[in-house]
Amino acid sequence: MSVKDLVVQYINNEKLVHAVDHVSFSCKENESVGIAGESGCGKSTFGLAILRSLQKNAMVSGQIIFNDMPILDMTDSEFSEKIRWKQISMIFQGAMNSLDPVFTIKKQFEEILKKHNFNGDHQKAISEIISSVGLSDSILAKYPHEISGGMKQRVIIAMALILKPKMVIADEPTTALDVLVQAQIMVLLKKLKKDGLSIVIISHDLGILSEIVEKIGIMYAGQIVEFGNLADVYNNPQHPYTIALLDSIPKIDESVQKTPLKGNPPSLIDPPSGCRFYDRCPHAMEKCKKDPPKIETSSGFVMCWLYS
């Protein structure tokens, strides 16, 4: 998949919210890419834009090419028939909000299969996918409130995989889970990756991303400000925001007290011109008030005047 200059704006009370601003990146077959950043930076909107599941007040432009198909140019019916859930699916944030409380787990699986005109054996398909995420068939007769948070998350992952897509977008797949269940979910995602699945993981947790992705994009105020191979970005971060994110991670052997990043992210309703990190950046210069250039790095790019 290749994303080029993706822009997503919401119309809110006659004002434009610039949620995603000219985002570009690529993900190869059998590759995993992480999108990291603080809350409200546009990560989830970015994932929903790929699946074309945004609210009606959203305006989308740019290009998303998946297997040589420009998916933003497709009609809704064509995208639903060819791409959604069959080739690209999504693990939505918050399993408890993604399951319908008045239907059994089995009923909700059957709804997916019927909606996408699955012609095979429903019972066999459901049993196989439930088994693949480490659950037994006994869970199918239960309602969502009768199972634990970790089980709910596995059910959501199974729902995303039941039609055997080539790519899954995982939006905060371990949020609100305890560390033991987080570890179980990460082991499961690694197994799926070994089986040939491409994964785009959206998260604010850099530790979680470090376990599974090959490439990572750092998102700030709707823009990807740095992108590259995981090792390059983690070991030699270029953008001041990336450096601040990595410095915020506590280390067991570190006695120096952490210094929090001062200030707040800019408003996405009226974002400032130039570098959006300007007001919080310790290296801010006068020229940073102009839009930063995209500087090539060894494995990707960084948007910063420090390297021009």
Coordinates of C-alpha atoms in Angstrom, one line a residue:
M1 CA 0.0 0.0 0.0
S2 CA 1.2 3.5 -0.8
V3 CA -0.3 6.6 0.7
K4 CA 0.4 9.9 -1.0
D5 CA -0.5 13.4 0.3
L6 CA -3.5 12.1 2.3
V7 CA -5.6 15.0 3.6
V8 CA -8.6 14.6 5.9
Q9 CA -10.7 17.6 7.1
Y10 CA -13.8 17.6 9.2
I11 CA -16.4 20.3 8.8
N12 CA -17.5 21.3 12.3
N13 CA -19.8 24.3 12.8
E14 CA -18.6 25.8 9.5
K15 CA -15.0 25.4 10.6
L16 CA -12.4 23.0 9.2
V17 CA -10.6 20.6 11.5
H18 CA -7.3 19.6 9.7
A19 CA -7.1 16.1 11.2
V20 CA -4.6 14.6 8.7
D21 CA -2.4 16.9 6.7
H22 CA -0.5 15.6 3.6
V23 CA 0.5 12.3 5.1
S24 CA 2.6 10.0 2.9
F25 CA 4.1 6.6 3.6
S26 CA 4.2 3.0 2.1
C27 CA 3.8 -0.5 3.5
K28 CA 5.1 -3.5 1.5
E29 CA 3.6 -7.0 1.5
N30 CA 4.3 -8.9 4.7
E31 CA 5.6 -5.7 6.4
S32 CA 4.4 -4.0 9.5
V33 CA 4.4 -0.2 10.0
G34 CA 3.7 1.7 13.2
I35 CA 2.1 5.1 13.5
A36 CA 3.0 6.8 16.8
G37 CA 2.0 10.0 18.5
E38 CA 0.1 11.6 21.3
S39 CA -3.7 11.6 21.7
G40 CA -5.5 13.8 19.2
C41 CA -2.8 13.9 16.6
G42 CA -4.9 12.3 13.9
K43 CA -3.7 8.6 14.1
S44 CA -7.2 7.0 14.3
T45 CA -8.6 9.3 11.6
F46 CA -5.7 8.2 9.4
G47 CA -6.6 4.5 9.9
L48 CA -10.3 5.1 9.3
A49 CA -9.5 7.0 6.1
I50 CA -7.7 3.9 4.7
L51 CA -10.8 1.8 5.5
R52 CA -13.1 4.6 4.2
S53 CA -15.1 4.5 7.4
L54 CA -15.0 8.2 8.3
Q55 CA -18.0 10.3 9.4
K56 CA -20.1 12.0 6.8
N57 CA -18.7 15.4 7.6
A58 CA -15.2 14.3 6.6
M59 CA -13.5 15.5 3.3
V60 CA -10.7 13.3 2.0
S61 CA -8.1 14.0 -0.7
G62 CA -4.9 12.5 -1.9
Q63 CA -4.1 9.0 -3.0
I64 CA -4.2 5.5 -1.4
I65 CA -2.9 2.8 -3.8
F66 CA -3.5 -0.8 -2.6
N67 CA -2.3 -3.5 -4.9
D68 CA -2.3 -1.0 -7.8
M69 CA -5.9 0.0 -7.1
P70 CA -6.7 3.6 -6.2
I71 CA -9.1 2.9 -3.5
L72 CA -10.2 6.5 -2.9
D73 CA -11.5 6.7 -6.5
M74 CA -13.7 3.7 -6.0
T75 CA -17.4 4.0 -5.4
D76 CA -18.7 3.0 -1.9
S77 CA -20.2 -0.2 -3.2
E78 CA -17.1 -1.2 -5.2
F79 CA -14.9 -0.6 -2.2
S80 CA -17.1 -2.6 0.0
E81 CA -17.3 -5.4 -2.5
K82 CA -13.6 -5.7 -3.3
I83 CA -11.6 -4.2 -0.5
R84 CA -13.3 -3.6 2.9
W85 CA -12.8 -6.6 5.2
K86 CA -11.8 -8.9 2.3
Q87 CA -8.4 -7.3 1.7
I88 CA -8.2 -4.6 4.3
S89 CA -9.8 -4.9 7.8
M90 CA -9.4 -3.1 11.0
I91 CA -9.1 -3.8 14.7
F92 CA -11.0 -0.9 16.2
Q93 CA -9.9 0.9 19.4
G94 CA -11.8 -0.3 22.5
A95 CA -13.1 -3.9 22.1
M96 CA -15.9 -3.2 24.7
N97 CA -17.3 -0.5 22.4
S98 CA -17.0 -2.6 19.2
L99 CA -19.1 -5.5 20.2
D100 CA -22.9 -5.4 20.3
P101 CA -24.1 -6.2 23.9
V102 CA -27.4 -7.7 22.8
F103 CA -26.1 -10.4 20.5
T104 CA -24.0 -13.4 21.1
I105 CA -20.4 -13.6 19.8
K106 CA -21.5 -16.2 17.2
K107 CA -24.3 -14.0 15.9
Q108 CA -21.9 -11.1 15.4
F109 CA -19.5 -13.3 13.4
E110 CA -22.4 -14.5 11.3
E111 CA -23.4 -10.9 10.6
I112 CA -19.9 -10.2 9.1
L113 CA -20.1 -13.3 6.9
K114 CA -23.6 -12.5 5.6
K115 CA -22.7 -8.8 5.0
H116 CA -19.8 -9.7 2.8
N117 CA -21.5 -12.6 1.0
F118 CA -19.3 -15.4 2.3
N119 CA -20.2 -18.6 0.5
G120 CA -18.3 -21.1 2.5
D121 CA -19.2 -23.1 5.7
H122 CA -20.0 -20.4 8.3
Q123 CA -19.6 -22.7 11.3
K124 CA -16.2 -24.0 10.1
A125 CA -14.9 -20.5 9.3
I126 CA -15.9 -19.2 12.7
S127 CA -14.5 -22.2 14.6
E128 CA -11.1 -22.0 12.7
I129 CA -10.6 -18.3 13.3
I130 CA -11.7 -18.5 16.9
S131 CA -9.2 -21.3 17.4
S132 CA -6.4 -19.3 15.7
V133 CA -6.6 -16.5 18.3
G134 CA -6.5 -19.0 21.2
L135 CA -10.2 -19.2 22.1
S136 CA -12.6 -22.2 22.3
D137 CA -15.9 -22.6 20.5
S138 CA -17.7 -22.3 23.9
I139 CA -17.2 -18.6 23.8
L140 CA -19.5 -18.3 20.7
A141 CA -22.7 -18.8 22.8
K142 CA -21.7 -16.0 25.2
Y143 CA -22.6 -12.3 25.2
P144 CA -19.8 -9.7 25.3
H145 CA -20.4 -8.9 29.0
E146 CA -19.8 -12.6 29.9
I147 CA -16.2 -12.6 28.7
S148 CA -13.0 -10.8 29.9
G149 CA -11.4 -7.8 28.3
G150 CA -8.6 -9.9 26.8
M151 CA -11.1 -12.3 25.3
K152 CA -13.0 -9.4 23.8
Q153 CA -9.9 -8.1 22.2
R154 CA -9.1 -11.6 20.8
V155 CA -12.7 -11.7 19.4
I156 CA -12.2 -8.4 17.7
I157 CA -9.0 -9.6 16.2
A158 CA -10.7 -12.8 15.0
M159 CA -13.5 -10.7 13.4
A160 CA -10.9 -8.6 11.5
L161 CA -9.2 -11.8 10.2
I162 CA -12.2 -14.0 9.4
L163 CA -12.3 -13.1 5.6
K164 CA -8.5 -13.6 5.4
P165 CA -7.5 -10.0 4.4
K166 CA -4.0 -9.1 3.3
M167 CA -3.7 -6.1 5.6
V168 CA -5.0 -5.3 9.0
I169 CA -5.1 -1.8 10.6
A170 CA -4.8 -2.2 14.4
D171 CA -5.9 0.9 16.3
E172 CA -4.5 0.8 19.8
P173 CA -4.9 -3.0 20.0
T174 CA -3.6 -3.3 23.6
T175 CA -5.2 -0.2 25.2
A176 CA -7.0 -0.7 28.6
L177 CA -5.6 -4.2 28.9
D178 CA -3.3 -5.4 31.7
V179 CA 0.3 -6.1 30.9
L180 CA -0.1 -9.9 30.8
V181 CA -3.0 -9.7 28.3
Q182 CA -1.0 -7.1 26.3
A183 CA 1.8 -9.6 26.0
Q184 CA -0.6 -12.3 24.8
I185 CA -2.0 -9.9 22.2
M186 CA 1.5 -9.0 21.0
V187 CA 2.4 -12.7 20.7
L188 CA -0.7 -13.2 18.6
L189 CA 0.0 -10.3 16.3
K190 CA 3.6 -11.6 15.8
K191 CA 2.2 -15.0 14.9
L192 CA -0.2 -13.4 12.3
K193 CA 2.7 -11.4 10.9
K194 CA 4.8 -14.6 10.4
D195 CA 1.8 -16.1 8.6
G196 CA 2.1 -13.3 6.0
L197 CA -0.3 -10.6 7.2
S198 CA 0.7 -7.0 6.7
I199 CA -0.1 -4.8 9.7
V200 CA -0.4 -1.1 10.3
I201 CA -0.4 -0.5 14.1
I202 CA -1.6 2.8 15.5
S203 CA -0.4 3.4 19.1
H204 CA 1.0 6.0 21.5
D205 CA 3.1 3.2 23.1
L206 CA 6.5 3.2 21.6
G207 CA 7.4 0.0 23.6
I208 CA 4.6 -2.0 22.0
L209 CA 5.6 -0.8 18.5
S210 CA 9.2 -1.7 19.1
E211 CA 8.2 -5.4 19.4
I212 CA 6.6 -5.8 16.0
V213 CA 7.1 -3.1 13.4
E214 CA 9.8 -2.7 10.8
K215 CA 9.0 0.9 10.0
I216 CA 7.6 3.7 12.1
G217 CA 6.0 7.1 11.4
I218 CA 5.9 9.8 14.1
M219 CA 2.8 11.8 13.9
Y220 CA 2.3 15.3 15.4
A221 CA -0.7 17.6 14.9
G222 CA -1.9 15.8 11.8
Q223 CA 1.5 15.4 10.1
I224 CA 4.0 12.6 10.0
V225 CA 7.1 14.5 11.0
E226 CA 9.5 11.6 10.8
F227 CA 9.4 8.2 9.1
G228 CA 12.0 5.4 8.7
N229 CA 13.2 2.0 9.8
L230 CA 12.4 1.3 13.5
A231 CA 16.1 0.9 14.4
D232 CA 17.1 4.2 12.7
V233 CA 14.3 6.2 14.3
Y234 CA 14.8 4.7 17.8
N235 CA 18.6 4.7 17.8
N236 CA 19.1 8.0 16.0
P237 CA 16.0 10.2 16.1
Q238 CA 16.1 13.3 14.1
H239 CA 13.0 15.4 14.8
P240 CA 12.9 17.2 18.2
Y241 CA 9.4 15.7 18.8
T242 CA 10.7 12.2 18.2
I243 CA 13.6 12.8 20.6
A244 CA 11.1 14.2 23.2
L245 CA 8.9 11.1 22.9
L246 CA 11.8 8.7 23.3
D247 CA 13.2 10.7 26.2
S248 CA 9.8 10.4 28.0
I249 CA 10.1 6.6 28.3
P250 CA 11.3 5.8 31.9
K251 CA 14.4 3.6 32.2
I252 CA 15.1 1.4 35.2
D253 CA 18.7 2.4 35.6
E254 CA 18.1 6.1 35.0
S255 CA 18.4 8.4 38.1
V256 CA 17.9 11.7 36.2
Q257 CA 14.3 13.0 36.6
K258 CA 12.3 13.3 33.4
T259 CA 11.6 16.8 32.1
P260 CA 8.1 17.0 30.6
L261 CA 7.5 18.5 27.2
K262 CA 6.2 22.0 27.8
G263 CA 3.2 23.5 26.1
N264 CA 0.3 22.0 24.3
P265 CA -0.3 20.7 20.7
P266 CA -1.7 23.3 18.4
S267 CA -5.3 23.5 17.5
L268 CA -6.2 21.5 14.4
I269 CA -9.0 24.0 13.6
D270 CA -6.5 26.8 13.0
P271 CA -3.1 25.2 12.8
P272 CA -0.1 27.6 12.7
S273 CA 1.9 28.1 9.6
G274 CA 5.4 26.6 9.5
C275 CA 6.5 23.9 11.8
R276 CA 3.7 22.9 14.1
F277 CA 6.1 21.9 16.8
Y278 CA 7.6 25.5 16.8
D279 CA 6.1 26.7 20.2
R280 CA 7.4 23.6 22.0
C281 CA 10.7 23.0 20.3
P282 CA 13.9 23.7 22.2
H283 CA 15.7 24.3 18.8
A284 CA 13.1 26.7 17.3
M285 CA 14.5 29.3 14.9
E286 CA 13.0 32.2 13.0
K287 CA 12.9 30.2 9.7
C288 CA 10.9 27.5 11.5
K289 CA 7.8 29.8 11.0
K290 CA 7.9 28.6 7.4
D291 CA 6.8 25.1 6.3
P292 CA 9.7 22.7 7.0
P293 CA 11.3 20.8 4.1
K294 CA 11.1 17.1 3.8
I295 CA 14.7 15.9 4.3
E296 CA 15.7 12.4 3.2
T297 CA 17.3 10.2 5.9
S298 CA 19.0 6.8 5.5
S299 CA 15.7 5.0 5.5
G300 CA 12.9 7.6 5.3
F301 CA 12.5 11.3 5.9
V302 CA 12.3 14.0 8.6
M303 CA 10.4 17.3 8.3
C304 CA 12.7 19.8 10.1
W305 CA 14.7 22.9 9.4
L306 CA 17.6 21.7 11.5
Y307 CA 18.9 19.5 8.7
S308 CA 18.4 21.9 5.7

